[in-house]
Coordinates of N, CA and C in Angstrom, one line a residue:
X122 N 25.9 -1.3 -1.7 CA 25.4 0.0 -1.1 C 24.8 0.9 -2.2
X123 N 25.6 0.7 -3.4 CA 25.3 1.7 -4.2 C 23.5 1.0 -4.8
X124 N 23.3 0.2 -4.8 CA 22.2 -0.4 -5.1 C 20.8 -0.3 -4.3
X125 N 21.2 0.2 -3.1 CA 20.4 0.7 -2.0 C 20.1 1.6 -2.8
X126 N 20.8 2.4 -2.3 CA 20.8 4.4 -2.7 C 19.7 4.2 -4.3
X127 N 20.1 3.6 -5.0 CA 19.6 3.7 -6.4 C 18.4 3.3 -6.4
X128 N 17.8 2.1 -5.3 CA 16.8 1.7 -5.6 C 15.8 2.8 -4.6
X129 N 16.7 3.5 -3.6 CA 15.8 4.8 -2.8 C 15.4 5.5 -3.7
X130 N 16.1 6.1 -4.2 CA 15.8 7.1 -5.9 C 14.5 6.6 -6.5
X131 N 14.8 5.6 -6.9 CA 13.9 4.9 -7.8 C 12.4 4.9 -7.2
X132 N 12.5 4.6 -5.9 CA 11.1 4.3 -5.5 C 10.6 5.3 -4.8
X133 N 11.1 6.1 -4.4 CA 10.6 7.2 -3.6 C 9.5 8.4 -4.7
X134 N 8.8 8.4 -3.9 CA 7.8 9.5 -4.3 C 7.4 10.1 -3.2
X135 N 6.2 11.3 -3.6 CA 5.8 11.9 -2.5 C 4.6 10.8 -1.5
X136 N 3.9 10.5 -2.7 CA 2.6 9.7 -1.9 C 3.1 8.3 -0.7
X137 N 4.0 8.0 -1.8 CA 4.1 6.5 -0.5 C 5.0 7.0 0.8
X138 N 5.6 8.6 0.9 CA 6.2 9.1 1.9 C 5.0 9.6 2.6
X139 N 3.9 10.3 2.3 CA 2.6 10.6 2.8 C 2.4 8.9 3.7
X140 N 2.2 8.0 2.9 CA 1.4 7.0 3.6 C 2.6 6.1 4.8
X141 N 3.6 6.2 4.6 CA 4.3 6.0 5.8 C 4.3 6.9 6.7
X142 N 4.1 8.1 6.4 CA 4.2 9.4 7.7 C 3.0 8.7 8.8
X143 N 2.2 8.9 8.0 CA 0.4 8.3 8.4 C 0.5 6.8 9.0
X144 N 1.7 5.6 8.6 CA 1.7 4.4 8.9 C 2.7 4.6 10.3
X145 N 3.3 5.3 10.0 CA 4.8 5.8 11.3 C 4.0 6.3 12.6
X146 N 2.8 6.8 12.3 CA 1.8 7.7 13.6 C 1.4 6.2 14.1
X147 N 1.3 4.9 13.8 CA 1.0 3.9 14.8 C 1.5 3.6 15.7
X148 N 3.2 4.1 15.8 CA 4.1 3.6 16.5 C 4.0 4.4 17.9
X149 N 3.8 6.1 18.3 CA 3.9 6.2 19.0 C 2.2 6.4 19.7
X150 N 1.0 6.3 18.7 CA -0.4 6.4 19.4 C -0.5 5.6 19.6
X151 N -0.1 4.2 19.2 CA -1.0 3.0 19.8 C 0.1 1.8 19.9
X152 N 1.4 1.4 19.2 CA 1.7 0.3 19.9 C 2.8 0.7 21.4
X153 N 3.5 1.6 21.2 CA 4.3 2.1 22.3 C 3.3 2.1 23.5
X154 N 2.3 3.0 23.5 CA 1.5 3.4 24.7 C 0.5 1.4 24.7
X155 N 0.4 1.1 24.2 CA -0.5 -0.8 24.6 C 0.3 -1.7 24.6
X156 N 1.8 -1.7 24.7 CA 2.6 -2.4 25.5 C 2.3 -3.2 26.8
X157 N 1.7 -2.3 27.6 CA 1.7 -2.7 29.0 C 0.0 -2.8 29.2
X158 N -0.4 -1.6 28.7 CA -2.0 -1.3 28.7 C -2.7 -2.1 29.9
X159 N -2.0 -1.6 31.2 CA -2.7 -1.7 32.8 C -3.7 -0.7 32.9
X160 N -3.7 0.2 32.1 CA -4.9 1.3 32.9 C -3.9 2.4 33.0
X161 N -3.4 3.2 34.0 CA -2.6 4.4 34.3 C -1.1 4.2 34.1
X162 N -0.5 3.2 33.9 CA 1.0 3.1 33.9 C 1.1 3.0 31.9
X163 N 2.4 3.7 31.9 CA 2.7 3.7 30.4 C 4.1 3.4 30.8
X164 N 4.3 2.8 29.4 CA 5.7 2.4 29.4 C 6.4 3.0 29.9
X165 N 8.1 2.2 29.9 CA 9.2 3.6 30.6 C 9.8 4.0 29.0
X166 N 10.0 3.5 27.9 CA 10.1 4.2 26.8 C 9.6 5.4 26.5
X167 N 8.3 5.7 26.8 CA 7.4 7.1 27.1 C 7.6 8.0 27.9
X168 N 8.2 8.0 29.0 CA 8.9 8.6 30.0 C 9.8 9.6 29.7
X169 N 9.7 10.6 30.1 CA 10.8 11.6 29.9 C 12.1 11.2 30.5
X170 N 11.9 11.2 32.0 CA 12.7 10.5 33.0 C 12.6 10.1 34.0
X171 N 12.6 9.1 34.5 CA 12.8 8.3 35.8 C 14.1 7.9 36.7
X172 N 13.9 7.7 37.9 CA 15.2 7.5 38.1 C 14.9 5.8 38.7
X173 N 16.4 5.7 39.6 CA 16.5 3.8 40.1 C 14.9 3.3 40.8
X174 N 14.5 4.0 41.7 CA 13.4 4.1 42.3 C 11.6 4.2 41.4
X175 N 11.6 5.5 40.8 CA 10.6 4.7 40.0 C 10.7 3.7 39.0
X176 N 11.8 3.2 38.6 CA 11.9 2.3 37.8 C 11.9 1.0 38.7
X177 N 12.3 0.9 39.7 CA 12.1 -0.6 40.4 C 10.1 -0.6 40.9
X178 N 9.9 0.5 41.1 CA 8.3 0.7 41.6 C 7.9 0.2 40.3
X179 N 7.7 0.7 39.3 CA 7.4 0.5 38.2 C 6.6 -1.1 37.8
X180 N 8.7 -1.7 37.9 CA 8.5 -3.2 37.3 C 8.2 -4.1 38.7
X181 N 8.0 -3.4 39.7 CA 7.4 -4.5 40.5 C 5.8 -4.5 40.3
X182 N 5.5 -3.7 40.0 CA 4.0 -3.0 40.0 C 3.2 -3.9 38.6
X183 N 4.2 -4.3 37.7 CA 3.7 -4.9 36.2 C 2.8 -6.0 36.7
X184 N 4.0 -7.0 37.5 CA 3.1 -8.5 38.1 C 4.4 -9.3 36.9
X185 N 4.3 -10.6 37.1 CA 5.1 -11.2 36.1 C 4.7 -11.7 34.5
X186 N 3.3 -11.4 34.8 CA 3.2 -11.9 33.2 C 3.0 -10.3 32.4
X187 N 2.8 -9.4 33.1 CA 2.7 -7.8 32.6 C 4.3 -7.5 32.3
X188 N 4.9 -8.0 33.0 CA 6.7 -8.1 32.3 C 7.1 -9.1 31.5
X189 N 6.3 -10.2 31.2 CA 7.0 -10.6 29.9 C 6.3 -10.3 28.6
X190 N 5.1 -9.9 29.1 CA 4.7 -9.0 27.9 C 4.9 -7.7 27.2
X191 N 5.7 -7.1 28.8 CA 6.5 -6.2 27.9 C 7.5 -6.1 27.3
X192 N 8.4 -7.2 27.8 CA 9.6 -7.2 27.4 C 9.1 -7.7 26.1
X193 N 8.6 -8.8 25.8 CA 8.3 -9.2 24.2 C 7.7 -7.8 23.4
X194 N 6.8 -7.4 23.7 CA 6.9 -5.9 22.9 C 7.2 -4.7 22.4
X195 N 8.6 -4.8 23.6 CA 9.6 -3.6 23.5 C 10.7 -4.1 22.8
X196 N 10.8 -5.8 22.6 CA 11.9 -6.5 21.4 C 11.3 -5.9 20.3
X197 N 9.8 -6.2 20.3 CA 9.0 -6.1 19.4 C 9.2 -4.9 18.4
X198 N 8.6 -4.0 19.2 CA 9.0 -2.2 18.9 C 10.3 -1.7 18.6
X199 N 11.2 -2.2 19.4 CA 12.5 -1.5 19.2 C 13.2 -2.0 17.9
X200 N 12.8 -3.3 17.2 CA 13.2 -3.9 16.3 C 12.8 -3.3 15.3
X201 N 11.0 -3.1 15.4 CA 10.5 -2.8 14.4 C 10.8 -0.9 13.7
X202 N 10.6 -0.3 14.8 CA 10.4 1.1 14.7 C 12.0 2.2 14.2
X203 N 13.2 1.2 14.8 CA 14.2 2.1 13.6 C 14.3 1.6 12.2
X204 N 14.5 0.4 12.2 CA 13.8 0.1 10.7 C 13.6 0.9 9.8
X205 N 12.2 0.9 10.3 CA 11.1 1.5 9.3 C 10.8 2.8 9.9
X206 N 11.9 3.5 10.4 CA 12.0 4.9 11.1 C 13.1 5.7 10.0
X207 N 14.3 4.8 9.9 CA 15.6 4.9 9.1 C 14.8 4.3 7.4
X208 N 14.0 4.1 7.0 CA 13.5 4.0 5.7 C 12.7 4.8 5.3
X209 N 11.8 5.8 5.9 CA 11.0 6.5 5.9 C 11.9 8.0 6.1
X210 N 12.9 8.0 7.2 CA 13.6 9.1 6.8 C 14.6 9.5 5.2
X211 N 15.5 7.8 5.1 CA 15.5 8.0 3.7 C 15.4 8.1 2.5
X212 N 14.1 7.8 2.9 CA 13.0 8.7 1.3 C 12.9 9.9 1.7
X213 N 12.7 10.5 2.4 CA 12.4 11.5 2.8 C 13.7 12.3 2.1
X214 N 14.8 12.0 2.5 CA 16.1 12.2 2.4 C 16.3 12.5 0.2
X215 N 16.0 11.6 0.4 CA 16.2 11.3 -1.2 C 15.1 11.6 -2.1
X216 N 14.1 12.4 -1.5 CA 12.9 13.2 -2.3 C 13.4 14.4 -2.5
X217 N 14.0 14.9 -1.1 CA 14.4 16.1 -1.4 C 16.0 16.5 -2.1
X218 N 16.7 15.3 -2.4 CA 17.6 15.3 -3.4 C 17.1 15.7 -5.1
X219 N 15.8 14.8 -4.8 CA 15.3 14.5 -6.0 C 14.9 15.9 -6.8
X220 N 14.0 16.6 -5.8 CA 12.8 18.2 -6.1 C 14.0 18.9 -6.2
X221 N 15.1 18.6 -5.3 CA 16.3 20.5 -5.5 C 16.5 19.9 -6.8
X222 N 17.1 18.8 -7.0 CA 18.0 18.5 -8.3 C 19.4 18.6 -7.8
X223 N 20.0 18.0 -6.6 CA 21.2 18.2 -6.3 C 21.8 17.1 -6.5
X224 N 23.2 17.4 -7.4 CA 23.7 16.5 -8.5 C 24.4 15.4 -7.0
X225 N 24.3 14.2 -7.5 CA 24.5 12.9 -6.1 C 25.4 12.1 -7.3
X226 N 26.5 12.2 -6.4 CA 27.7 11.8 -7.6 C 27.5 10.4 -6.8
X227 N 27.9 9.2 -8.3 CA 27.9 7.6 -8.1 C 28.5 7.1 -7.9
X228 N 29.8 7.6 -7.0 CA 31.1 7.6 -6.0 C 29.9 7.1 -4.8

């Protein structure tokens, strides 16, 4: 663990936290919303809320190959996006250890 943390330190800077902010904006403009990409239906991840009813409307409305394409996408996405959600936050995290100067004891 402690090797993690060290090599966060190490590699973090401002720019490559700029170019993942900028690489992070793909997740919710374009692969979240072209998961299903029928025309007017967006994912239910996009959804504020739905209840039992529009959600059965929903997935009957996909057709069967529009649901296994989504389901392969949403493995897809949900795999990919904390990942590299939770990596991007901890540079983030560890930049601004870095600029205060706030002493990060090696405990």
């Amino acid at each position: 663990m402690e090797n993690i943390i060290a090599w966060f330190f190490r590699v973090t800077n401002i720019q490559l936290i700029m170019i993942m902010c900028v690489t992070y904006l793909i997740f919710p403009l374009y692969l979240l919303p072209n998961i299903i990409n029928t025309g007017n239906m967006e994912p239910l991840v996009l959804l504020f809320w739905y209840n039992h009813d529009t959600l059965y409307q929903m997935l009957t409305s996909y057709g069967e190959a529009t649901r296994g394409r989504y389901i392969i996408g949403l493995f897809t996405a949900d795999l990919a996006y904390p990942i590299y959600y939770g990596t991007l936050l901890t540079m983030i995290f560890a930049l601004v250890y870095k600029k205060l100067a706030i002493p990060f004891s090696k405990k």
